[in-house]
XYZ file of C-alpha atoms in Angstrom:
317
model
C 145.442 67.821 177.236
C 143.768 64.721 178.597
C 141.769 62.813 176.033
C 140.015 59.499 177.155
C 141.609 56.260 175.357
C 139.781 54.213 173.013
C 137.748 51.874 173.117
C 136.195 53.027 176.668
C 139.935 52.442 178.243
C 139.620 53.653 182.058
C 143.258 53.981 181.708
C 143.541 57.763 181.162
C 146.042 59.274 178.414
C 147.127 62.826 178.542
C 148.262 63.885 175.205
C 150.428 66.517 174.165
C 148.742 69.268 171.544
C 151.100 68.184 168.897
C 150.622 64.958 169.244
C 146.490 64.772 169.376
C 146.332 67.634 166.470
C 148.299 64.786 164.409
C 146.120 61.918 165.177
C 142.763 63.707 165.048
C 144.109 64.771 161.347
C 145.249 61.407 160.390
C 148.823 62.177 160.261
C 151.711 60.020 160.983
C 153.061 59.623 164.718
C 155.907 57.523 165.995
C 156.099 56.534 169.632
C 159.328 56.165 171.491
C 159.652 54.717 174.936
C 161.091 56.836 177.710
C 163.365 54.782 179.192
C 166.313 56.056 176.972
C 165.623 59.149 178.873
C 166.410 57.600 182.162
C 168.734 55.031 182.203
C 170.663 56.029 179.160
C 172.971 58.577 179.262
C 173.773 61.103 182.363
C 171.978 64.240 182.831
C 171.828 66.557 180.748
C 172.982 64.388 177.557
C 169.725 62.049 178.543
C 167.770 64.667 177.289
C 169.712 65.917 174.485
C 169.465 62.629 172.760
C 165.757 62.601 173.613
C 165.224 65.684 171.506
C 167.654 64.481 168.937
C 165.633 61.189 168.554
C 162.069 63.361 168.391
C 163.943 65.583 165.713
C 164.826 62.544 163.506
C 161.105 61.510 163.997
C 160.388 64.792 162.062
C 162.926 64.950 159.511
C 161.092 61.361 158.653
C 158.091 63.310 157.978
C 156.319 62.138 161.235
C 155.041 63.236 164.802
C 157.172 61.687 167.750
C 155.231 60.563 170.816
C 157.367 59.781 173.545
C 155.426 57.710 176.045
C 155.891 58.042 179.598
C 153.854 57.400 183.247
C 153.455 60.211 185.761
C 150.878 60.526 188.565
C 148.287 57.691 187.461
C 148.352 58.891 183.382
C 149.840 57.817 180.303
C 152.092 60.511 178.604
C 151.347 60.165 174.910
C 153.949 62.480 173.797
C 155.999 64.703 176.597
C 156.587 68.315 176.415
C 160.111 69.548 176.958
C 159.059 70.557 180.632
C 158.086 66.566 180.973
C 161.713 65.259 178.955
C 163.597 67.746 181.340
C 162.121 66.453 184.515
C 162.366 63.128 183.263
C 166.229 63.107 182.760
C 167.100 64.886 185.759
C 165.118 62.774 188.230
C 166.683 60.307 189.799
C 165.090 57.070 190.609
C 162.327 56.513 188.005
C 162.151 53.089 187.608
C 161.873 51.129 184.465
C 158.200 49.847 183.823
C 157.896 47.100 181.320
C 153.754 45.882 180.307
C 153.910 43.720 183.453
C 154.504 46.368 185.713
C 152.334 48.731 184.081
C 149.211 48.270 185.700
C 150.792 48.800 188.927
C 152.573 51.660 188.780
C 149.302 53.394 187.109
C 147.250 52.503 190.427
C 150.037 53.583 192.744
C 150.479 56.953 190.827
C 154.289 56.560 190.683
C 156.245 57.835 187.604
C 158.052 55.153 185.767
C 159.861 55.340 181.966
C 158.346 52.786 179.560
C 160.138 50.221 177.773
C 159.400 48.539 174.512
C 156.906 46.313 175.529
C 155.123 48.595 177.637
C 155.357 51.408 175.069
C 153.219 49.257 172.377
C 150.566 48.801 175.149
C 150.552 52.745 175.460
C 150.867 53.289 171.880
C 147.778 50.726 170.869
C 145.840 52.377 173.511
C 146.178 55.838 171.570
C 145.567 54.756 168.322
C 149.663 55.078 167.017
C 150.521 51.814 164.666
C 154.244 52.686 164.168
C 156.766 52.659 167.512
C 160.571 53.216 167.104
C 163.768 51.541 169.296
C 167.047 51.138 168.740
C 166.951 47.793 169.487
C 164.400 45.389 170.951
C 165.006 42.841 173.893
C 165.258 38.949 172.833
C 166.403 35.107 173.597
C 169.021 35.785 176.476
C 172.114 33.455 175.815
C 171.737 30.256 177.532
C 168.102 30.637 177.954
C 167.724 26.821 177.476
C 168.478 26.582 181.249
C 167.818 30.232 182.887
C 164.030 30.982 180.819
C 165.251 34.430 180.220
C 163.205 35.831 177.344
C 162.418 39.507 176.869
C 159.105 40.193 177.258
C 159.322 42.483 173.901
C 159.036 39.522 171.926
C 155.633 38.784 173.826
C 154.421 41.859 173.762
C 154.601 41.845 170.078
C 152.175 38.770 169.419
C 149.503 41.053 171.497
C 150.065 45.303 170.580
C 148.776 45.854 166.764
C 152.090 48.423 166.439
C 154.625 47.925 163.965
C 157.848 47.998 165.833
C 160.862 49.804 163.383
C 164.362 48.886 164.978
C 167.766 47.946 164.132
C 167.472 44.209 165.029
C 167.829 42.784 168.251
C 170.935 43.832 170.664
C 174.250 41.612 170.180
C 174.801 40.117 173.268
C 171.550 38.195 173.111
C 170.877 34.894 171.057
C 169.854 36.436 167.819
C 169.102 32.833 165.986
C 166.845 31.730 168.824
C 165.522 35.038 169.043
C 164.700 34.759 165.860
C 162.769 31.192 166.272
C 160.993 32.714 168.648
C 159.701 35.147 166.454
C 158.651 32.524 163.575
C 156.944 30.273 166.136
C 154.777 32.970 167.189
C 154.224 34.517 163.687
C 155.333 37.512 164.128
C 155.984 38.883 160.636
C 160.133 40.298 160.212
C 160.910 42.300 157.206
C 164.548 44.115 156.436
C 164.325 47.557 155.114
C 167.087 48.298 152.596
C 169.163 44.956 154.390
C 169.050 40.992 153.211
C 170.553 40.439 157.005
C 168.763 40.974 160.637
C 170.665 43.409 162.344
C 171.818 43.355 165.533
C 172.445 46.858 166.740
C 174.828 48.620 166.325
C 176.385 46.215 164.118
C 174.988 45.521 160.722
C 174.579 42.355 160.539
C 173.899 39.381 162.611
C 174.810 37.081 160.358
C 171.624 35.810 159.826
C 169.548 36.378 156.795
C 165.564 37.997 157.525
C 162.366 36.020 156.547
C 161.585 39.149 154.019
C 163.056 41.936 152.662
C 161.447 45.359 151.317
C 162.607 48.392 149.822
C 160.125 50.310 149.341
C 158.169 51.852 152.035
C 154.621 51.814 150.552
C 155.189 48.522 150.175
C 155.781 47.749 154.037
C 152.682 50.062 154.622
C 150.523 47.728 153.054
C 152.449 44.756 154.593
C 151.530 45.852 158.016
C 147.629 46.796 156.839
C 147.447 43.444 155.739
C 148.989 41.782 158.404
C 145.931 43.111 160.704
C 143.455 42.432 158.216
C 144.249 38.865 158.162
C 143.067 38.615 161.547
C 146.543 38.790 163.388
C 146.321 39.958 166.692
C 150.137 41.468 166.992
C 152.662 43.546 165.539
C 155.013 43.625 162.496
C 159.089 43.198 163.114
C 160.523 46.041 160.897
C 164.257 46.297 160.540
C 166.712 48.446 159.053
C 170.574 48.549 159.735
C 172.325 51.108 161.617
C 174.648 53.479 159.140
C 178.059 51.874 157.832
C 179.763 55.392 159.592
C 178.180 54.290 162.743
C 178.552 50.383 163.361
C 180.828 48.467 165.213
C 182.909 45.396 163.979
C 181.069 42.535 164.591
C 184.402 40.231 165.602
C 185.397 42.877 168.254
C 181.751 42.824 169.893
C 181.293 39.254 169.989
C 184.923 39.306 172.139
C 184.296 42.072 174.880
C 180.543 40.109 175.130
C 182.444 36.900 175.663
C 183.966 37.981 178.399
C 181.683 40.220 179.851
C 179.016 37.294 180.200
C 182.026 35.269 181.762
C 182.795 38.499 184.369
C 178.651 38.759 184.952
C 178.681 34.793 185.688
C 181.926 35.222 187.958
C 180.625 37.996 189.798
C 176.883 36.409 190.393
C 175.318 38.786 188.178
C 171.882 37.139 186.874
C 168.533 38.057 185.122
C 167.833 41.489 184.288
C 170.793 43.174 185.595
C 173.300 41.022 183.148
C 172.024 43.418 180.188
C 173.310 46.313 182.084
C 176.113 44.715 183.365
C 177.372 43.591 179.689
C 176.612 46.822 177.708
C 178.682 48.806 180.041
C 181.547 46.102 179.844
C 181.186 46.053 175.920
C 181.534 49.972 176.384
C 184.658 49.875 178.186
C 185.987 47.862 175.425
C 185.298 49.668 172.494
C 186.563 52.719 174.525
C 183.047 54.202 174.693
C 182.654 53.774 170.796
C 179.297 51.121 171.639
C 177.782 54.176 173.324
C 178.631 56.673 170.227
C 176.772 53.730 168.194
C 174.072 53.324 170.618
C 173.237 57.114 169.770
C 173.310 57.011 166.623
C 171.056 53.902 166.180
C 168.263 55.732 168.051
C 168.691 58.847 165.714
C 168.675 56.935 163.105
C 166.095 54.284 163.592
C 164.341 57.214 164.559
C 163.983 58.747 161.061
C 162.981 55.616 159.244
C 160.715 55.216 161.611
C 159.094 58.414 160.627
C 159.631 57.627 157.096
C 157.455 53.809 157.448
C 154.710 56.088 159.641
C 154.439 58.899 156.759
C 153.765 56.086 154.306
C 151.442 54.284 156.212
C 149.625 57.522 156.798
C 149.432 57.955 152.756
C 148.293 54.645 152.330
C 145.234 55.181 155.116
C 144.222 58.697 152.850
C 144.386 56.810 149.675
C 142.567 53.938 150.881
C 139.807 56.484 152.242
C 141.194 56.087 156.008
């Protein structure tokens, strides 16, 4: 189904039935970025966890919308057809918001990341996006600039990001600074600490923390209706069955960022380079935990959407 965005967007969005039968009813939807799908795991677990991830959406009480590009559209939700083809494709490239406008024009297929996901998901009218962990302050960014453009893209996309912190092997207190200084609002679900990951805690204690999920829906309202222009930073922990000590992390990082520097690995490609050295490691248990982060960042996710969507009815919405 191919439904025109709003606000007279020329950027067309094809939705899925589920997905605009939600919306047009007011009901809550989550979107989720594709790129999980394509430079996650191998094919066919790719897009096994895909369909785990959209299940835990449900079992929130929510809609998932996984947001892709194909052939000059937006996908605002993707059938199984479109998550099959997705994961066993080779070669789809990675398309953050920069990139976006690009790839649309050139009709190439590309997997969405955070950033580019909340430009997707503000286009088609969804205020709640899910990831297992957003992008950040890269260590020694003093000297190199490297900052995720997530943490840009959230002072511009009116969506309320729900993750579980930013990723370990990034500079989590800068990355936090950089998130004050630009006013970008970070609340802990059910946590005093901002996460990082798959480990719990980070070490560092969050601006805010709520329990209650009504309570973050009206946060977020009234966030936007104070005139802020961006998103809402929501975090909640990964599952004490699930995380990783933080001590034997911050070790295999260590010296993965020393084997990335010896080996002339720089910008983007040191993420990559250090998550698959922190997996070999652990012994692949970072990429159990990296699984179960998405499933379960997933579901509150779809939890925070459901209550937003009772707080729009009850406010007359």
């Amino acid at each position: 189904m191919t439904i025109p965005a709003p606000r007279h967007s020329s950027v067309p969005l094809v939705f899925t039935d589920e997905v605009a039968t939600a919306l047009a009813a007011g009901d809550p939807v989550v979107a989720l970025e594709s790129n999980v799908i394509t430079h996650g795991l191998p094919y066919p677990d790719n897009a096994a966890t895909a369909r785990k991830v959209e299940d835990a959406v449900r079992a929130g009480g929510a809609v998932p919308a996984t947001i892709g590009i194909d052939a000059g559209r937006i996908l605002i939700g993707m059938t199984d057809g479109d998550i099959e083809r997705f994961a066993s494709t080779p070669g789809i490239p990675k398309v953050s918001s920069r990139d976006l406008a690009a790839v649309l024009a050139s009709g190439k297929a590309g997997a969405t990341t955070v950033a580019s996901s909340l430009v997707a998901a503000e286009l088609a009218g969804i205020p709640f996006f899910s990831s297992a962990g957003i992008g950040g302050v890269h260590r020694g960014a003093e000297t190199t600039m490297d900052v995720s453009s997530d943490l840009i893209q959230f002072t511009r996309s009116k969506v309320a990001v729900v993750c579980a912190g930013a990723k370990k092997i990034l500079d989590l207190g800068l990355t936090l600074e950089f998130l004050e200084t630009h006013c970008v609002p970070v609340i802990a679900y059910e946590s005093d600490d901002f996460p990082a990951f798959y480990c719990r805690s980070s070490g560092l204690r969050a601006p805010q923390r709520l329990d209650d999920p009504a309570l973050i829906a009206r946060a977020v309202d009234t966030h936007w209706a104070l005139g802020n222009p961006g998103g809402v930073l929501i975090t909640s922990p990964t599952r004490p069955e699930d995380a990783i000590d933080d001590q034997d992390v911050e070790a295999a990082i260590a010296d993965a960022l020393r084997g990335a520097e010896a080996d002339g690995v720089r910008g983007g490609a040191v993420t990559k380079y250090v998550m698959r050295a922190v997996d070999r490691a652990t012994e692949g248990r970072s990429a159990r935990a990296n699984m179960a982060v998405l499933i379960h960042t997933a579901e509150i996710g779809g939890r925070l959407a459901a209550a937003h969507a009772r707080l729009r009815r009850e406010d007359g919405r």
